[in-house]
Tab-separated table of C-alpha atoms and ligand atoms in Angstrom:
chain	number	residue	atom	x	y	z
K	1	UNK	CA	113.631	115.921	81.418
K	2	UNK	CA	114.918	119.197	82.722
K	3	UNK	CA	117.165	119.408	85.768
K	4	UNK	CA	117.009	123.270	87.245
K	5	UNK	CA	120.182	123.722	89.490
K	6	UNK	CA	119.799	126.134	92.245
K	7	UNK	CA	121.759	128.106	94.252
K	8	UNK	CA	120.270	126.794	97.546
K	9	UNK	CA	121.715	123.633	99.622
K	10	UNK	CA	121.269	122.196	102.616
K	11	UNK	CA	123.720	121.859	105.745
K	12	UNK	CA	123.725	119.086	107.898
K	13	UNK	CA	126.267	118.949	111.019
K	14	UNK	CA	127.265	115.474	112.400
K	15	UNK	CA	129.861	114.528	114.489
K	16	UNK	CA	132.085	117.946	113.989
K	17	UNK	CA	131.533	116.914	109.853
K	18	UNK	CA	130.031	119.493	107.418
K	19	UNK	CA	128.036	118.495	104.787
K	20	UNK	CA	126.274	120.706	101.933
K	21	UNK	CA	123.542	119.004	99.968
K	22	UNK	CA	122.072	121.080	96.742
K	23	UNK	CA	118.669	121.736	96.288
K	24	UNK	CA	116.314	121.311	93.003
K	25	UNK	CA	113.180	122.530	92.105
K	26	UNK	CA	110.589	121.040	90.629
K	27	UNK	CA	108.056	122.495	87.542
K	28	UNK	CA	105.616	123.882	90.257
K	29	UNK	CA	108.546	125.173	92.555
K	30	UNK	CA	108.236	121.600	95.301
K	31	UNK	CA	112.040	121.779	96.493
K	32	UNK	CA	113.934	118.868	97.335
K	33	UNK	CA	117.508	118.012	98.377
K	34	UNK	CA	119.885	115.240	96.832
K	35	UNK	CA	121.693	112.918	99.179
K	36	UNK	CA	123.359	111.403	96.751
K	37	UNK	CA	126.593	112.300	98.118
K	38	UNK	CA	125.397	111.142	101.795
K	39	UNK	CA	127.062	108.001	102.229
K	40	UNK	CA	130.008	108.369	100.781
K	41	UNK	CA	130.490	112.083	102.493
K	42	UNK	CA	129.063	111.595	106.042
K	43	UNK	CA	128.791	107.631	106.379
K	44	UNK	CA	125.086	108.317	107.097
K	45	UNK	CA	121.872	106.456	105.585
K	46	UNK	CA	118.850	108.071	105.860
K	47	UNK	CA	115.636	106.114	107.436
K	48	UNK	CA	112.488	106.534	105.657
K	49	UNK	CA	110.284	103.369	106.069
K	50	UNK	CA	107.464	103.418	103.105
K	51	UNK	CA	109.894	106.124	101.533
K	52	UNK	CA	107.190	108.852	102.528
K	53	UNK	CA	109.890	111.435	102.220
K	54	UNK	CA	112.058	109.877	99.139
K	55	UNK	CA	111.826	111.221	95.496
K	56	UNK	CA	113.418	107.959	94.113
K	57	UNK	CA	113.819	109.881	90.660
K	58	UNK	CA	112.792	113.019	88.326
K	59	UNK	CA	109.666	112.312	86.435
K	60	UNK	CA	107.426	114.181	83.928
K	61	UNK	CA	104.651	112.443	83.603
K	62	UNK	CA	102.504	113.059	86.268
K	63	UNK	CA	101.902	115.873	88.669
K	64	UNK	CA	99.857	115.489	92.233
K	65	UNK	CA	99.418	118.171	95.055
K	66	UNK	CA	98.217	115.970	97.692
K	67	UNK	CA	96.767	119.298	100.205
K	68	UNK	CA	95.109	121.259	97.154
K	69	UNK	CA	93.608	117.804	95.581
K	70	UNK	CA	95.305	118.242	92.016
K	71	UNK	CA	96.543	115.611	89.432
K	72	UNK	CA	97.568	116.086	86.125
K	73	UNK	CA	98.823	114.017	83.266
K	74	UNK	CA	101.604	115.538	81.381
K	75	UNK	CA	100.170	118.858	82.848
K	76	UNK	CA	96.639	118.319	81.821
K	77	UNK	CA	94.191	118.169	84.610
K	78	UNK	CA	92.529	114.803	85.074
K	79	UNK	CA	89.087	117.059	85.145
K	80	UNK	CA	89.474	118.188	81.682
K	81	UNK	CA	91.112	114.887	80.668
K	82	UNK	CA	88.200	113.448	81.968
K	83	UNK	CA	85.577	115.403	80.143
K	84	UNK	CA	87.626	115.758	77.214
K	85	UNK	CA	90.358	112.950	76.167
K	86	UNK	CA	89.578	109.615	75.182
K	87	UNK	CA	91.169	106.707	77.078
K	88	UNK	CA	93.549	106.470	73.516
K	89	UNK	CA	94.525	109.701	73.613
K	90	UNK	CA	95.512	109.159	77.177
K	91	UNK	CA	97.566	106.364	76.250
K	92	UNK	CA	99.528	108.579	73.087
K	93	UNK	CA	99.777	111.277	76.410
K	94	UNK	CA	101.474	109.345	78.660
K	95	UNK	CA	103.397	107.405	76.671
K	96	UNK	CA	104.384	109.438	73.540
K	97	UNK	CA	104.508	112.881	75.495
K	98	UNK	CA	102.078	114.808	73.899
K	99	UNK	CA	97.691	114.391	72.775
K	100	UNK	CA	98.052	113.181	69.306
K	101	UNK	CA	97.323	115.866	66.428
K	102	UNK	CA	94.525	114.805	63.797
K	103	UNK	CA	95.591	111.551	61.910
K	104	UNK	CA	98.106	111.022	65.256
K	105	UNK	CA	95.225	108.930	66.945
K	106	UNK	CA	94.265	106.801	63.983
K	107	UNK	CA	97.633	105.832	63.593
K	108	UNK	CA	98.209	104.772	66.832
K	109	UNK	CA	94.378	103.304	67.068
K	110	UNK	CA	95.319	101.223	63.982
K	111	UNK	CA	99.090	100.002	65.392
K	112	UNK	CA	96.878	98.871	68.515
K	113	UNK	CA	94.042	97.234	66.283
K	114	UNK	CA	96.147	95.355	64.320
K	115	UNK	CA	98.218	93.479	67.141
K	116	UNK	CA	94.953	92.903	69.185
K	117	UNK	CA	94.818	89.382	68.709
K	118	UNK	CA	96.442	87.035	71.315
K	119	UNK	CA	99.632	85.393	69.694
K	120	UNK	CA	99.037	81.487	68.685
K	121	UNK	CA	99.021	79.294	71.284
K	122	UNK	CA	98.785	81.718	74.149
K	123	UNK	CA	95.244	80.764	75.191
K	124	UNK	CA	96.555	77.797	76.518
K	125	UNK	CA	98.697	79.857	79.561
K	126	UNK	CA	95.286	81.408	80.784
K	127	UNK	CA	93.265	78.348	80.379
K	128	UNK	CA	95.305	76.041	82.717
K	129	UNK	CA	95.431	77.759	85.673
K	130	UNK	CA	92.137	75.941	87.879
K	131	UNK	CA	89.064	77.001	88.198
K	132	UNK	CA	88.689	79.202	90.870
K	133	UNK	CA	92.071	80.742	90.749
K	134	UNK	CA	91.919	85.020	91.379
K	135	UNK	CA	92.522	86.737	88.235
K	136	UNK	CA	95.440	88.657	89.266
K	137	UNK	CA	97.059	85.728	89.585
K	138	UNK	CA	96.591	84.529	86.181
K	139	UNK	CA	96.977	87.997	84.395
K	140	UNK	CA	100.395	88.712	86.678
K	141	UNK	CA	101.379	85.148	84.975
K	142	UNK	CA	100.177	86.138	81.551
K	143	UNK	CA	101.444	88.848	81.031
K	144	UNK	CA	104.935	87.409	82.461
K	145	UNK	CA	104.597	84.746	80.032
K	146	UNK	CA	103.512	86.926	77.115
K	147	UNK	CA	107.590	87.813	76.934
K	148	UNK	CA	108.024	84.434	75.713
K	149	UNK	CA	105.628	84.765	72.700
K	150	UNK	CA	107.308	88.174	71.656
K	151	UNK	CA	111.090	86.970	71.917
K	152	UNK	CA	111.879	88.770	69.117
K	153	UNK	CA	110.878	92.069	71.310
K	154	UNK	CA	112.008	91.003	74.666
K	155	UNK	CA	115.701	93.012	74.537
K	156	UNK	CA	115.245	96.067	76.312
K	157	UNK	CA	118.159	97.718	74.927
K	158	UNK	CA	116.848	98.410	71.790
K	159	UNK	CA	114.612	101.209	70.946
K	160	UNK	CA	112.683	99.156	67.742
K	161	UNK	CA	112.011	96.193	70.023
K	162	UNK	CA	110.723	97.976	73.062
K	163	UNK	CA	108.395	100.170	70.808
K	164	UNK	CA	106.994	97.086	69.736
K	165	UNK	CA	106.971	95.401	73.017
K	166	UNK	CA	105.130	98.341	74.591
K	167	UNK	CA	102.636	98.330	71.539
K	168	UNK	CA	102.067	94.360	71.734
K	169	UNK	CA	101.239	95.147	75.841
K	170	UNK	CA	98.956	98.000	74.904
K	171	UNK	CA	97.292	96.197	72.236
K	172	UNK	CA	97.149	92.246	73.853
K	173	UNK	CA	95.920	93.251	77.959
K	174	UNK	CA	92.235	93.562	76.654
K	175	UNK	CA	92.403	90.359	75.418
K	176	UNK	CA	93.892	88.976	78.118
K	177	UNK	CA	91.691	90.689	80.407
K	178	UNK	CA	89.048	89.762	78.572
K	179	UNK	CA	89.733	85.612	77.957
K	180	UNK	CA	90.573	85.829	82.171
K	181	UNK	CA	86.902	87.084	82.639
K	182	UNK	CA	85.593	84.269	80.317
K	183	UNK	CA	87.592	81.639	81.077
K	184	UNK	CA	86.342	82.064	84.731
K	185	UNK	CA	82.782	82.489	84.129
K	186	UNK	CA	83.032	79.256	82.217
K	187	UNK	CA	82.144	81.177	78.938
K	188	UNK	CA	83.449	80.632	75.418
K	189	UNK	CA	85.749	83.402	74.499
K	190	UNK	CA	84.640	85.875	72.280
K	191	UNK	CA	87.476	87.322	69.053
K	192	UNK	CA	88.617	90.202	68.755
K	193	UNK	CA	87.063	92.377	66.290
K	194	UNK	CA	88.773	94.848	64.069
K	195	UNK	CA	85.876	96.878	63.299
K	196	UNK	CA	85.445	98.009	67.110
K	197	UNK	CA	87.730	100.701	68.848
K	198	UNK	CA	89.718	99.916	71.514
K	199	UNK	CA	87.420	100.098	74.778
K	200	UNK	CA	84.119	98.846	72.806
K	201	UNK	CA	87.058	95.677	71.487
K	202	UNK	CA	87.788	95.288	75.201
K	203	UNK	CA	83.893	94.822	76.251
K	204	UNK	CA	82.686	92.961	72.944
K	205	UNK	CA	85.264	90.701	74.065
K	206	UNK	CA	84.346	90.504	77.373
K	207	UNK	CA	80.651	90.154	77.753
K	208	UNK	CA	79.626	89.036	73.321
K	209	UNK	CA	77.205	91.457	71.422
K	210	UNK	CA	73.561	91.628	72.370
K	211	UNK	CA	71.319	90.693	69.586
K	212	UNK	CA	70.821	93.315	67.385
K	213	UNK	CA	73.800	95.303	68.534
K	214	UNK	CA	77.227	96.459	66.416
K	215	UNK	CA	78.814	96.722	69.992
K	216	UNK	CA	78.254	97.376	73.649
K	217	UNK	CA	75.887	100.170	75.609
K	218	UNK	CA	77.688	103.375	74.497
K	219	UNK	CA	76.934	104.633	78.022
K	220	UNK	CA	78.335	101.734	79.290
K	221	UNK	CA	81.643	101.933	76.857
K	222	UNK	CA	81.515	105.272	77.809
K	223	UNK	CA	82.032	104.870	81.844
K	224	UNK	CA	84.646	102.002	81.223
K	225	UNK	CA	86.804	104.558	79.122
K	226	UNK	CA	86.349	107.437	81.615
K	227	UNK	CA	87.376	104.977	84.676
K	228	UNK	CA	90.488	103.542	82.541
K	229	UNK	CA	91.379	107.317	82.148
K	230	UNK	CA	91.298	108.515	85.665
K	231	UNK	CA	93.433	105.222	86.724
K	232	UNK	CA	95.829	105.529	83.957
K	233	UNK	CA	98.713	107.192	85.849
K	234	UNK	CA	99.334	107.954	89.523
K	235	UNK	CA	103.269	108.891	89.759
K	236	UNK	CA	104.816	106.563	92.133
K	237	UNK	CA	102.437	104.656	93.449
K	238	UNK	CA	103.658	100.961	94.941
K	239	UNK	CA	102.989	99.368	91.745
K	240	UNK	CA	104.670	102.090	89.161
K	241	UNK	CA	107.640	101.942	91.679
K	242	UNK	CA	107.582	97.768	91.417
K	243	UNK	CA	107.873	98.631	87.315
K	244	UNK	CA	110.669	100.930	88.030
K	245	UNK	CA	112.662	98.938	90.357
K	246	UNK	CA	112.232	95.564	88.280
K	247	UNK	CA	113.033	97.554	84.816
K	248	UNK	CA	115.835	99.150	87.038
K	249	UNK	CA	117.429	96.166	86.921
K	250	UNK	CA	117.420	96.172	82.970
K	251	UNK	CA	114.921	93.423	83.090
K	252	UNK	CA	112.168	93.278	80.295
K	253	UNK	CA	108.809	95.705	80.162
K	254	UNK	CA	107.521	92.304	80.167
K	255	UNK	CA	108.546	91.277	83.697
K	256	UNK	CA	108.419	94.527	85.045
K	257	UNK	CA	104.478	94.706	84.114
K	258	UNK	CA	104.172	91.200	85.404
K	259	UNK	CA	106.147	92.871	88.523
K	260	UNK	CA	103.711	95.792	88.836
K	261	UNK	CA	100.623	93.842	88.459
K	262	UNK	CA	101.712	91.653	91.837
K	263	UNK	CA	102.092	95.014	93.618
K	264	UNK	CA	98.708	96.164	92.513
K	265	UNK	CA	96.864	92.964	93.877
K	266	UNK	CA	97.453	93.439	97.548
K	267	UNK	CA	94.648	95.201	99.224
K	268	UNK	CA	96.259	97.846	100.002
K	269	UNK	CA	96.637	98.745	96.393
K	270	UNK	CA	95.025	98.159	93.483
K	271	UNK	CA	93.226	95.320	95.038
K	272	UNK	CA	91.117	97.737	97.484
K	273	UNK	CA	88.400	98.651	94.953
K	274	UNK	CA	87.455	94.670	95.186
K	275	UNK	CA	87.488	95.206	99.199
K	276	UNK	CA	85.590	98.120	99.329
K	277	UNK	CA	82.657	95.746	97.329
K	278	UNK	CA	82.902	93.179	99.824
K	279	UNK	CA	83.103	95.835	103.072
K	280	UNK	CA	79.556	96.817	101.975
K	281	UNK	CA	78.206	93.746	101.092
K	282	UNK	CA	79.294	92.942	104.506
K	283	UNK	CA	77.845	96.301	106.250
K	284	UNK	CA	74.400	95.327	104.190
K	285	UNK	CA	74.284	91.611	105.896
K	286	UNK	CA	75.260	92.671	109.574
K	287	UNK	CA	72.785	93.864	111.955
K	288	UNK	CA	73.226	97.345	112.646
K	289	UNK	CA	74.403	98.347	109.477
K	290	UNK	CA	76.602	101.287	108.866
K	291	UNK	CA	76.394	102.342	112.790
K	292	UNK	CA	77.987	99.370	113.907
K	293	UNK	CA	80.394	99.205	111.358
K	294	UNK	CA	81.510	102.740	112.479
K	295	UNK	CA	82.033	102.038	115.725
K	296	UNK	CA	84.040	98.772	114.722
K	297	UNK	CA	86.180	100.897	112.660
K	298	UNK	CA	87.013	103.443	115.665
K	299	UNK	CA	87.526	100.483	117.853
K	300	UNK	CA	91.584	100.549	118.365
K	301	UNK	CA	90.702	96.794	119.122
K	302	UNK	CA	88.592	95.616	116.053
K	303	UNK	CA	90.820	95.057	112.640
K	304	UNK	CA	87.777	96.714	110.723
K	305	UNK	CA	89.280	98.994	107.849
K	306	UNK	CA	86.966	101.818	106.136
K	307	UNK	CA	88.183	100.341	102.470
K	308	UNK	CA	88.188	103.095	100.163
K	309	UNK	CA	89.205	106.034	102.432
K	310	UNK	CA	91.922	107.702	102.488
K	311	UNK	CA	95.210	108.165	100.603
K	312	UNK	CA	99.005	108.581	101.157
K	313	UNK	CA	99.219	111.265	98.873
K	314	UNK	CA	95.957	113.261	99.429
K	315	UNK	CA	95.067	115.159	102.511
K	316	UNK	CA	91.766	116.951	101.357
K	317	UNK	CA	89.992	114.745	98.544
K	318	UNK	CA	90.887	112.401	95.743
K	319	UNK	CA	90.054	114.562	92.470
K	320	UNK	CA	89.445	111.104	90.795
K	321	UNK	CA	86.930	110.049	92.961
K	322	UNK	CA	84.694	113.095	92.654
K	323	UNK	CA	84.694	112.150	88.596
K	324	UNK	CA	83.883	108.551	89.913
K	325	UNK	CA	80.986	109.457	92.187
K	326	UNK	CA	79.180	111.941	89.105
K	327	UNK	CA	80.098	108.672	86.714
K	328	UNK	CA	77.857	105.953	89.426
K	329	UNK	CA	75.239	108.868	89.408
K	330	UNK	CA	75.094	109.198	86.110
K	331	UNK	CA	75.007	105.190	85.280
K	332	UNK	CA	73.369	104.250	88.711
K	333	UNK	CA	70.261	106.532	88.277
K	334	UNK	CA	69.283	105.604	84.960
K	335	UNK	CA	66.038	103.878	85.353
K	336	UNK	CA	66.204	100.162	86.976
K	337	UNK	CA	69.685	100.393	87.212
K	338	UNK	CA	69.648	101.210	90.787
K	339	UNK	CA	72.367	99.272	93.187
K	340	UNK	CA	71.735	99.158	96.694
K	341	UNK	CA	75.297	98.983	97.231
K	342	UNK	CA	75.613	102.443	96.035
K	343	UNK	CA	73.022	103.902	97.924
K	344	UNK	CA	74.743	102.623	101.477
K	345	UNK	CA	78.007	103.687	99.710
K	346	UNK	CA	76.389	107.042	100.011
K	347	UNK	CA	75.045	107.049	102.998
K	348	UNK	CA	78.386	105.515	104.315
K	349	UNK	CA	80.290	108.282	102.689
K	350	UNK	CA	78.038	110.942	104.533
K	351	UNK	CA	78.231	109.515	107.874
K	352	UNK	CA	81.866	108.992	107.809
K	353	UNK	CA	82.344	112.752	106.378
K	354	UNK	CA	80.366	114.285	109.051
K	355	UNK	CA	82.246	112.466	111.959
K	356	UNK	CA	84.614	113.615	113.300
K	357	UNK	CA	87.245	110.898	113.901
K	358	UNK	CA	87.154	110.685	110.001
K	359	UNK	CA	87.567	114.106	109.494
K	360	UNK	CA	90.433	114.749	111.689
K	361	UNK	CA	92.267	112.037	110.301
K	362	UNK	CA	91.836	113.363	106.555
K	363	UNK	CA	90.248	110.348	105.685
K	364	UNK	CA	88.118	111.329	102.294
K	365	UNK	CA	86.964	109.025	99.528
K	366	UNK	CA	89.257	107.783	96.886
K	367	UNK	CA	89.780	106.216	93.766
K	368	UNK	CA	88.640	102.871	95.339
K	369	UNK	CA	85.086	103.596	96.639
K	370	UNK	CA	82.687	104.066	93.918
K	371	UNK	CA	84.526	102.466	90.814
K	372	UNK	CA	83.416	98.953	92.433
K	373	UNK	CA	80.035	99.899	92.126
K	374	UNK	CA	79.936	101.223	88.372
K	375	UNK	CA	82.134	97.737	87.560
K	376	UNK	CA	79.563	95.932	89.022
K	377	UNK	CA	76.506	98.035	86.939
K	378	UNK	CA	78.723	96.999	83.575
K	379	UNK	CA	78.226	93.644	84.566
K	380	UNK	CA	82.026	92.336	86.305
K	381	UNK	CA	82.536	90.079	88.671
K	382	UNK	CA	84.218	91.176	92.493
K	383	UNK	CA	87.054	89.479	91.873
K	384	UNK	CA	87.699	91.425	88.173
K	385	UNK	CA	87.696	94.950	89.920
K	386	UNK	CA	91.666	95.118	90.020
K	387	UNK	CA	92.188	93.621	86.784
K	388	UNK	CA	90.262	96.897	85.207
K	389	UNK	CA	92.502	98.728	87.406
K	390	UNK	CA	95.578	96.941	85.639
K	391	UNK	CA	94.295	98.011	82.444
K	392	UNK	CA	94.175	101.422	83.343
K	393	UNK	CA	97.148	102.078	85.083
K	394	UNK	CA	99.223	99.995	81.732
K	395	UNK	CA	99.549	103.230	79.773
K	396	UNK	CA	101.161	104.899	83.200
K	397	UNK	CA	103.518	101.782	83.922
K	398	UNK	CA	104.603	102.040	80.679
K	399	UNK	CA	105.851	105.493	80.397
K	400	UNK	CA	107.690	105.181	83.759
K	401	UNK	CA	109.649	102.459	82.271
K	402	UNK	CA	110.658	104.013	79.309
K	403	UNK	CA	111.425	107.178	81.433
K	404	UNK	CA	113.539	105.264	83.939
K	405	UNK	CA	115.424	103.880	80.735
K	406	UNK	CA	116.055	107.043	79.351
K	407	UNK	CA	117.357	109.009	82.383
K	408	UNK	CA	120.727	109.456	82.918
K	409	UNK	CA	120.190	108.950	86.722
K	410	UNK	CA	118.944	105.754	86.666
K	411	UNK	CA	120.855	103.371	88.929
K	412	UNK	CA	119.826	99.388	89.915
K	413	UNK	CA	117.440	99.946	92.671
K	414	UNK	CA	119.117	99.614	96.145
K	415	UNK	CA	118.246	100.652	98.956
K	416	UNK	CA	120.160	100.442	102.016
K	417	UNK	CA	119.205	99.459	105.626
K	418	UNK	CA	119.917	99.976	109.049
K	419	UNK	CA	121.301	96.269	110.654
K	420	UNK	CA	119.246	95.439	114.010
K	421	UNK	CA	119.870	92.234	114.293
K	422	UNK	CA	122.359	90.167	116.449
K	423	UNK	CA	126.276	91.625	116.815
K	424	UNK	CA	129.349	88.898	115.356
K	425	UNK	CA	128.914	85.254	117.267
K	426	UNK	CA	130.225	82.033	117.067
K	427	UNK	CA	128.837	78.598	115.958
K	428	UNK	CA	130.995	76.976	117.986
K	429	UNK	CA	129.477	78.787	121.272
K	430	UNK	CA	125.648	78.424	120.237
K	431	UNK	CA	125.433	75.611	123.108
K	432	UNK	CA	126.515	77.795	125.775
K	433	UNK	CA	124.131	80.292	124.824
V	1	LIG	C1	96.927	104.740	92.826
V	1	LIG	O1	96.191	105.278	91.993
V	1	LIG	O2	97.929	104.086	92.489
V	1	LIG	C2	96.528	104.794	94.263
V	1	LIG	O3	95.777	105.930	94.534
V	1	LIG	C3	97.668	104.583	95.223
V	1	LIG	C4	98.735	105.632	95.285
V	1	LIG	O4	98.815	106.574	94.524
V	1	LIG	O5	99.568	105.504	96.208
């Protein structure tokens, strides 16, 4: 991590009191200015609800321009990632810096392989929660409780452990994921198997062989891989932040997963891709279809959301969801795979795009709106849609903690606030109040 000073600062005048704040520039010349002396100099906090208009840190990992519609990993652009890197290499990206070099990738193929297994006795924390439970609530749990089956890993002071902590979270998720999908469906599970790599592991364990079959559809292990890919990182979203924050507080990559994974469930996260399924499935059962939904979303009265549109980041289009959209094509239009639900997904899409109260508010497809509908052709359930996204985003939640525990700028997380409530008053006087 580089830090380029600058010559630059900013002045800010308050109450007769000068203050000079440098600036710092980032890789693709973004400028920002550090506060850090703000309180202390000025007495001032700064107000930034949502934090909109806060870098909380320096990162390297990930690049986004929101207005030109770019993201890249590590520099790479997630179109060429996309066409070119597996989900593995991905992971070695993200969290070791760099794609791996021939021999690199079997390496770290085979450290993943052989801790794929769940540890003994671990079955037992995703088989009692009841039947019916969501499985964000059982993976958040799981992988909370997975620290206490890898004690000998859990200090996250030390560089051996936390390798092997990160590697055991890498490796054991699938599982995890997999057992959550079973266990719910009422299924057996299904072993890993050493023989498979890491994505075709993931869906053998998930949905058995077919007869006849070494492993699953490659088209299908091919679309699963792609859409792990283009969730694997997104810089500080609300859940990467929840890892940073938590590990902030030198609490383990354990609980600071488990952390992350809660702040991915909530609809307005992670757990939108499962709302955008249910929005259509909705729009197909009400009369009127996607006109009246329309009109209930521009009705200021109605609480009707257009899931799947629109992004704090981007302001033009989500370059993830245009590789989504070609991926439902691709998978949706081979022949009797067709899904209703995507074609009023695309109809949807064009109506909103040529309206325009959607247009003027910059609201444009993302990462949400077609990956329900490909996760539903590979044969998930609604309610799995955000634990694939968990998967994904791992290898990103990962390398932000072991950034934030390598920078020299990392403090506990604490914000500060602005105190509305009531001025000093007595106990003794409530009665007369
Ligand atoms: C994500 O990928 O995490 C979402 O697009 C949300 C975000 O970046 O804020």
């Amino acid at each position: 991590m580089t830090h380029t000073p600058q010559g630059d600062s900013v002045a800010l005048r308050f109450a007769d009191r000068d203050a000079s704040f440098p600036t710092a520039t980032g890789t693709e010349g973004e400028t920002a200015f550090e506060i850090k002396t703000l309180l202390s100099g000025t007495g001032l906090v700064t107000i930034d609800p949502g934090f909109g208009n806060t870098a909380a840190c320096r990162s390297d990992i990930t690049y986004i321009d929101g207005a030109a519609g770019i993201l890249r990993y590590r520099g790479y652009p997630i179109e060429e990632l996309a066409q070119q890197a597996t989900f593995l290499e991905v992971c070695h990206l993200l969290l070791r810096g760099e794609l791996p070099k021939p021999g690199q990738l079997d390496a770290f193929a085979a450290e993943l392989t052989a801790q794929s297994a769940l540890p003994e006795g671990f079955e037992r924390v995703i088989d009692a929660f009841p039947s019916g439970t969501h499985p964000m609530i059982t993976l958040a749990a799981a992988v909370n409780a997975l620290a206490a089956f890898h004690t000998e890993n859990a200090d996250p002071t030390d560089d051996d452990q936390v390798e092997r902590a990160t590697i055991a979270l890498l490796a054991q998720l699938p599982a995890i994921a997999a057992r959550i999908h079973r266990t719910s469906a009422g299924l057996e599970p299904v072993a890993t198997d050493s023989s498979l790599a890491y994505v075709e592991n993931f869906l053998n364990m998930t949905f058995g062989k077919t007869e006849g079959e070494k492993g699953p559809d490659p088209l299908l292990a091919k679309a699963m891989d792609l859409l792990l890919t283009l969730h694997a990182d997104h810089e500080l979203n609300c859940s990467t932040s929840t890892v940073r924050v938590v590990g902030s507080s030198g609490a383990t990559v354990f609980a600071s997963v488990a952390a992350g994974i809660n702040a991915l469930s909530g609809p307005l996260h992670g757990g939108a891709n499962q709302a955008v399924l249910e929005m259509l499935e909705q729009i197909q059962n009400t009369e009127g279809g996607i006109d009246t939904f329309i009109e209930q979303v521009k009705d200021r009265e109605s609480k009707t959301r257009l899931m799947g549109f629109g992004h704090r980041v981007y302001k033009n289009f989500d370059p993830r969801s245009r590789e989504i959209k070609k991926l439902a094509q691709e998978i949706l239009n081979q022949p009797g795979a067709n899904d209703p639900l995507f074609d009023l997904a695309l109809q949807l899409e064009e109506r909103a795009l040529s309206d325009s109260y959607f247009v003027d508010r910059k609201l444009y497809p993302n990462v949400d709106f077609y990956t329900g509908v490909i996760y539903r052709a590979l044969g998930f359930s609604t309610e799995m849609f955000t634990v694939l996204f968990a998967l994904g985003r791992l290898p990103g939640w990962l390398a932000h903690w072991h950034e934030l525990r390598k920078d020299p700028d990392t403090r506990i997380a604490r914000p500060r606030q602005l105190y509305t409530g009531p001025a000093q008053r007595s106990v003794a006087a409530r009665d007369n109040a």
